[in-house]
Amino acid sequence: MTTRTADLAIIGSGSGNSLITPFWDDRRVVIAERGVFGGTCLNVGCIPTKMYVRPATLARSGEEAARVDVTLRTEAVDWPGMRDRIFSRIDAISAAGEHYRAVELDNVDLVSQEVRVERLRSAGDTSGAHTLVAADGTRIEATQLVIAAGSRAERLDVPGGDLPQVHTSDTIMRLDELPARVLVVGGGYIASEFSGIFSGLGAEVVQVIRGDQLMRALDHELSERFTAEAERHWELRRGRTLRAVVPAEDGGVTAELDGPDGVERWDADVVLVAIGRRPNSDLVGAAAAGIDLHDDGRIVVDAFQRVLAGGLPVPGLYALGDISSSHQLKHVANHEARIVAHNLEHPDDLRTSRQDAVPAAVFAYPELAQVGLTESQAAEQFGAEHVTTKLQHYGDTAYGWAMADDSGVCKVVADRRDGRILGAHILGYQASNLIQPLITAMSFGIDARTFARGQYWVHPALMEVVENALLGLDVPDGDLVA
Ligand code: NAP
C-alpha cells in the first residue's frame, strides 16, 4: 500500500487551498479533495449563485422601472446561455486550480479521494505525524494537518426525496432548461436566494417554510419585512413541511405538504431542498479520531483555530471554514485560512481569528445584509434600557425618492450610553454594499456620532440612508461634531 509523507496535509480544496503559500515551496504538501476542486463557494455556492442573481435582477427590473414611469419589458431569458457562460468560467477556474496543484507544483500532491483521519499526534508529541487514509487505502503521514473539508447540503428523508426532479444547490444551477414551476423548501439563505433567482427569471415559485417567517435568524423587523416583500413576488406557504414528492405524468412532480389544513399538493417541475448545510466532520472521521465536536457536528477549535481533543489542542492540527465555524460564510473561511496559514508557519507566534463584527449578505430579492447583534440580542446582552435603535427608510432619503423606493430600510442598533454600534441590518437595493461602512465602524470601534459627523457623506447618494440611521440614534455626541 502506498504511503505518502508530508510536512502539511490539507483536507479540502476550498479555502484550504490558499494555505499553500511560498513558505511550503521546499516542503512537501498533500491536499485531498473528494469532490470538485475549489470547494463550495466557487463550484456550487456564492459565485455561481451571484452570477444568476445578476441576470435575474435585470430580468425583473421592469417592476422597479414602472415605479419611476418607465416601461421595460423582458423579452427573453436564455437559461442555457447563462448557465453555459457561468459554468464555462467556473469549471475552467476549478480545472486550472486542480492542474496547478496536481501537475505544476512539484512539492504538492493532490489526492482526489475522500480521506479519513486514522490517528492524530497526541498531546506532547512534538515530532510525530498525523495519519490519514484515503478511500483506495493510500496512507498519508503528515506533521501538520488542516481540516478544511467544508459542509454539504442536508437532504430531506421523505418518500420521493431522491427523485431526479428534487435538487439541492449542488445540482439546481446545472438544469438543462429554466423550469416553469419551482417549489423551494426552506426559508434561509439558500432558499431565499434561489426563490429570488427563479422568480426573477420568470418561473412560478412556491416557497415552503415550516415556521412563520423567512430568514428567522435576522433582526425580527428585517425578517418580517423581508417575508412581506417575498410574498409580493412569489407564493409563500407558511407552517408547512414536505411529506412526499410524487412523479407526475408531465415529467414534473407533485409535492405533498403537511400543513394546518391537512395535506396540500403543489405541482412543480423541480423541487429545491435548502434546509441547511451539515459540516463534513463525519466524512473525515473526526469523532472516531477523538476530535471534540459541537452538537451540530462542527469540529471544536480554539481562538487560534487549533483543533481540540478532550478539551486540549492537538499538536499541529487546525480546522477552518464550514467544518468548524458557526458562520458558514466564505469570507470567514478565508479569514480563518489566513490565520491558519500564519500559525502553521509561526507555531511560536500564534494569531487568533476574529469572530466579532462578522457580516453576511443574502443576495435575495430584495438584498439583505447584517453585521453584529439584532435588537433582541443586544437587549438580552446589555439590557433593553441601554439599547437604542433607528430604522431609516430608503424612501426618506433623496436617492430613495429617486428610486421611488417603498421597502428599503437600514436599522442600526447601538449602546445609548456610549454610542457603540452593536449591530446593523439592511434590507433593500445594494444592501450588501451599504453595510460596509457600518462594518468598518464596528471593526475599528468608532462610535455612531463620531462616525456620522466625522466624515463627509456624498449627497445625494443612497449611502445617506446609513448616515441618517446613525444620526437618528439616541446616543451621546462623539468627538467630532459639526
Ligand atoms: P439556513 O440559512 O440555515 O436556513 C435553513 C432553513 O431551512 C431555515 O429556514 C429552516 O427553518 C429550514 N429547515 C431546517 N430544517 C428543516 C426541516 N427539517 N424541514 C423544513 N425546513 C427546515 O440554511 P441554508 O439556506 O441551507 O444555507 C446554509 C448556510 O450557507 C447558511 O447558513 C449560510 O451561512 C450559508 N450561505 C450563505 C450565503 C451568503 O452569504 N449569501 C448564501 C447561501 C448560503 P427555520 O427557519 O424554521 O429554522
Tab-separated table of N, CA and C and ligand atoms in Angstrom, residues 45-46 49-50 151 153-156 169 185-193 207-217 240-242 273-277 322 326-331 359-363 368, ligand 1:
chain	number	residue	atom	x	y	z
A	45	GLY	N	-21.707	27.418	-4.877
A	45	GLY	CA	-22.178	28.316	-3.826
A	45	GLY	C	-22.195	29.769	-4.245
A	46	CYS	N	-21.474	30.575	-3.467
A	46	CYS	CA	-21.533	32.038	-3.593
A	46	CYS	C	-21.397	32.536	-5.021
A	49	THR	N	-24.130	31.365	-7.791
A	49	THR	CA	-25.457	31.914	-7.459
A	49	THR	C	-25.510	33.406	-7.770
A	50	LYS	N	-24.439	34.118	-7.438
A	50	LYS	CA	-24.466	35.558	-7.747
A	50	LYS	C	-24.459	35.793	-9.250
A	151	SER	N	-18.760	21.691	4.259
A	151	SER	CA	-20.081	21.199	4.659
A	151	SER	C	-20.796	20.695	3.412
A	153	ALA	N	-24.926	19.921	1.627
A	153	ALA	CA	-26.357	20.238	1.748
A	153	ALA	C	-27.082	19.105	2.458
A	154	GLU	N	-27.928	19.465	3.397
A	154	GLU	CA	-28.810	18.484	4.039
A	154	GLU	C	-29.878	18.054	3.044
A	155	ARG	N	-30.316	16.811	3.128
A	155	ARG	CA	-31.406	16.335	2.285
A	155	ARG	C	-32.592	16.008	3.180
A	156	LEU	N	-33.759	15.959	2.585
A	156	LEU	CA	-34.944	15.592	3.370
A	156	LEU	C	-35.261	14.130	3.111
A	169	SER	N	-28.693	22.791	-3.811
A	169	SER	CA	-27.936	23.832	-4.518
A	169	SER	C	-26.768	23.228	-5.304
A	185	VAL	N	-38.049	24.419	-0.710
A	185	VAL	CA	-38.283	24.066	0.698
A	185	VAL	C	-37.188	24.708	1.543
A	186	GLY	N	-37.588	25.509	2.526
A	186	GLY	CA	-36.629	26.181	3.400
A	186	GLY	C	-36.832	27.679	3.344
A	187	GLY	N	-36.412	28.353	4.422
A	187	GLY	CA	-36.618	29.802	4.481
A	187	GLY	C	-35.362	30.551	4.856
A	188	GLY	N	-34.190	29.926	4.601
A	188	GLY	CA	-32.926	30.558	4.970
A	188	GLY	C	-32.232	31.192	3.781
A	189	TYR	N	-30.916	31.285	3.875
A	189	TYR	CA	-30.110	31.965	2.863
A	189	TYR	C	-30.330	31.393	1.461
A	190	ILE	N	-30.121	30.078	1.366
A	190	ILE	CA	-30.086	29.477	0.027
A	190	ILE	C	-31.479	29.481	-0.578
A	191	ALA	N	-32.469	29.085	0.221
A	191	ALA	CA	-33.846	29.062	-0.276
A	191	ALA	C	-34.270	30.462	-0.722
A	192	SER	N	-33.900	31.474	0.044
A	192	SER	CA	-34.333	32.834	-0.291
A	192	SER	C	-33.610	33.347	-1.535
A	193	GLU	N	-32.321	33.041	-1.657
A	193	GLU	CA	-31.611	33.489	-2.861
A	193	GLU	C	-32.193	32.819	-4.106
A	207	GLN	N	-42.533	28.915	-2.153
A	207	GLN	CA	-41.544	28.671	-1.095
A	207	GLN	C	-42.279	28.133	0.134
A	208	VAL	N	-41.792	27.023	0.637
A	208	VAL	CA	-42.465	26.321	1.731
A	208	VAL	C	-41.621	26.422	2.989
A	209	ILE	N	-42.199	26.977	4.048
A	209	ILE	CA	-41.437	27.090	5.302
A	209	ILE	C	-42.224	26.455	6.439
A	210	ARG	N	-41.482	25.864	7.362
A	210	ARG	CA	-42.156	25.183	8.476
A	210	ARG	C	-42.640	26.184	9.512
A	211	GLY	N	-41.974	27.342	9.594
A	211	GLY	CA	-42.353	28.362	10.574
A	211	GLY	C	-43.223	29.420	9.941
A	212	ASP	N	-43.118	30.630	10.504
A	212	ASP	CA	-43.982	31.709	10.057
A	212	ASP	C	-43.231	32.763	9.241
A	213	GLN	N	-41.897	32.777	9.379
A	213	GLN	CA	-41.132	33.851	8.746
A	213	GLN	C	-39.909	33.319	8.019
A	214	LEU	N	-39.522	34.072	6.996
A	214	LEU	CA	-38.268	33.794	6.299
A	214	LEU	C	-37.107	34.395	7.088
A	215	MET	N	-35.942	33.861	6.867
A	215	MET	CA	-34.702	34.411	7.434
A	215	MET	C	-34.883	34.722	8.923
A	216	ARG	N	-35.255	33.674	9.656
A	216	ARG	CA	-35.609	33.870	11.056
A	216	ARG	C	-34.451	34.342	11.926
A	217	ALA	N	-33.227	34.067	11.476
A	217	ALA	CA	-32.090	34.449	12.321
A	217	ALA	C	-31.808	35.953	12.261
A	240	ARG	N	-45.711	24.778	6.913
A	240	ARG	CA	-45.899	23.553	6.141
A	240	ARG	C	-44.582	22.797	5.982
A	241	THR	N	-44.689	21.482	5.911
A	241	THR	CA	-43.484	20.671	5.685
A	241	THR	C	-43.733	19.717	4.526
A	242	LEU	N	-42.655	19.368	3.873
A	242	LEU	CA	-42.752	18.455	2.731
A	242	LEU	C	-42.926	17.039	3.272
A	273	VAL	N	-34.445	21.643	-2.285
A	273	VAL	CA	-34.408	21.491	-0.833
A	273	VAL	C	-33.198	22.275	-0.315
A	274	ALA	N	-33.459	23.273	0.511
A	274	ALA	CA	-32.385	24.127	1.049
A	274	ALA	C	-32.668	24.328	2.535
A	275	ILE	N	-32.313	23.315	3.307
A	275	ILE	CA	-32.672	23.323	4.733
A	275	ILE	C	-31.437	23.284	5.619
A	276	GLY	N	-30.359	23.835	5.130
A	276	GLY	CA	-29.153	23.905	5.952
A	276	GLY	C	-28.035	23.049	5.388
A	277	ARG	N	-26.846	23.302	5.878
A	277	ARG	CA	-25.662	22.564	5.441
A	277	ARG	C	-25.001	21.923	6.653
A	322	ASP	N	-16.409	26.005	7.088
A	322	ASP	CA	-17.711	25.433	7.467
A	322	ASP	C	-17.603	24.235	8.398
A	326	SER	N	-19.309	28.559	13.029
A	326	SER	CA	-20.766	28.681	13.123
A	326	SER	C	-21.303	29.590	12.020
A	327	HIS	N	-20.408	30.211	11.255
A	327	HIS	CA	-20.882	31.200	10.283
A	327	HIS	C	-21.175	30.640	8.892
A	328	GLN	N	-20.498	29.620	8.457
A	328	GLN	CA	-20.687	29.067	7.104
A	328	GLN	C	-20.676	30.181	6.058
A	329	LEU	N	-19.637	30.993	6.114
A	329	LEU	CA	-19.502	32.108	5.172
A	329	LEU	C	-18.095	32.085	4.590
A	330	LYS	N	-17.995	32.325	3.288
A	330	LYS	CA	-16.700	32.225	2.625
A	330	LYS	C	-15.709	33.251	3.161
A	331	HIS	N	-16.190	34.475	3.447
A	331	HIS	CA	-15.218	35.466	3.931
A	331	HIS	C	-14.691	35.084	5.309
A	359	PRO	N	-19.901	40.079	9.092
A	359	PRO	CA	-21.072	40.449	8.300
A	359	PRO	C	-21.555	39.302	7.418
A	360	ALA	N	-22.773	39.429	6.949
A	360	ALA	CA	-23.302	38.479	5.957
A	360	ALA	C	-24.276	39.225	5.068
A	361	ALA	N	-24.361	38.792	3.836
A	361	ALA	CA	-25.349	39.372	2.927
A	361	ALA	C	-26.078	38.243	2.231
A	362	VAL	N	-27.355	38.437	2.035
A	362	VAL	CA	-28.162	37.461	1.305
A	362	VAL	C	-28.593	38.155	0.024
A	363	PHE	N	-28.215	37.569	-1.102
A	363	PHE	CA	-28.477	38.225	-2.381
A	363	PHE	C	-29.842	37.765	-2.894
A	368	LEU	N	-30.379	41.515	1.461
A	368	LEU	CA	-30.302	41.674	2.912
A	368	LEU	C	-28.843	41.691	3.304
B	1	NAP	P1	-30.081	28.258	6.677
B	1	NAP	O1	-29.846	29.644	6.243
B	1	NAP	O2	-29.577	27.798	7.980
B	1	NAP	O3	-31.655	28.024	6.646
B	1	NAP	C1	-32.192	26.759	6.840
B	1	NAP	C2	-33.680	26.835	6.583
B	1	NAP	O4	-34.184	25.505	6.485
B	1	NAP	C3	-34.448	27.541	7.684
B	1	NAP	O5	-35.467	28.282	7.074
B	1	NAP	C4	-35.031	26.384	8.478
B	1	NAP	O6	-36.279	26.669	9.042
B	1	NAP	C5	-35.255	25.356	7.404
B	1	NAP	N1	-35.222	23.977	7.881
B	1	NAP	C6	-34.271	23.363	8.593
B	1	NAP	N2	-34.579	22.081	8.786
B	1	NAP	C7	-35.762	21.871	8.178
B	1	NAP	C8	-36.608	20.748	8.028
B	1	NAP	N3	-36.280	19.572	8.537
B	1	NAP	N4	-37.756	20.914	7.340
B	1	NAP	C9	-38.096	22.115	6.814
B	1	NAP	N5	-37.327	23.213	6.911
B	1	NAP	C10	-36.184	23.084	7.592
B	1	NAP	O7	-29.536	27.183	5.630
B	1	NAP	P2	-29.274	27.272	4.058
B	1	NAP	O8	-30.175	28.244	3.409
B	1	NAP	O9	-29.282	25.863	3.580
B	1	NAP	O10	-27.810	27.849	3.973
B	1	NAP	C11	-26.747	27.188	4.666
B	1	NAP	C12	-25.704	28.204	5.040
B	1	NAP	O11	-25.000	28.585	3.890
B	1	NAP	C13	-26.264	29.485	5.614
B	1	NAP	O12	-26.475	29.390	6.992
B	1	NAP	C14	-25.218	30.490	5.264
B	1	NAP	O13	-24.294	30.584	6.317
B	1	NAP	C15	-24.568	29.905	4.032
B	1	NAP	N6	-24.965	30.704	2.849
B	1	NAP	C16	-24.572	31.987	2.788
B	1	NAP	C17	-24.943	32.763	1.703
B	1	NAP	C18	-24.481	34.191	1.633
B	1	NAP	O14	-23.633	34.588	2.428
B	1	NAP	N7	-25.021	34.984	0.721
B	1	NAP	C19	-25.754	32.247	0.710
B	1	NAP	C20	-26.154	30.944	0.821
B	1	NAP	C21	-25.753	30.173	1.903
B	1	NAP	P3	-36.461	27.538	10.366
B	1	NAP	O15	-36.331	28.967	9.934
B	1	NAP	O16	-37.830	27.186	10.809
B	1	NAP	O17	-35.397	27.083	11.303
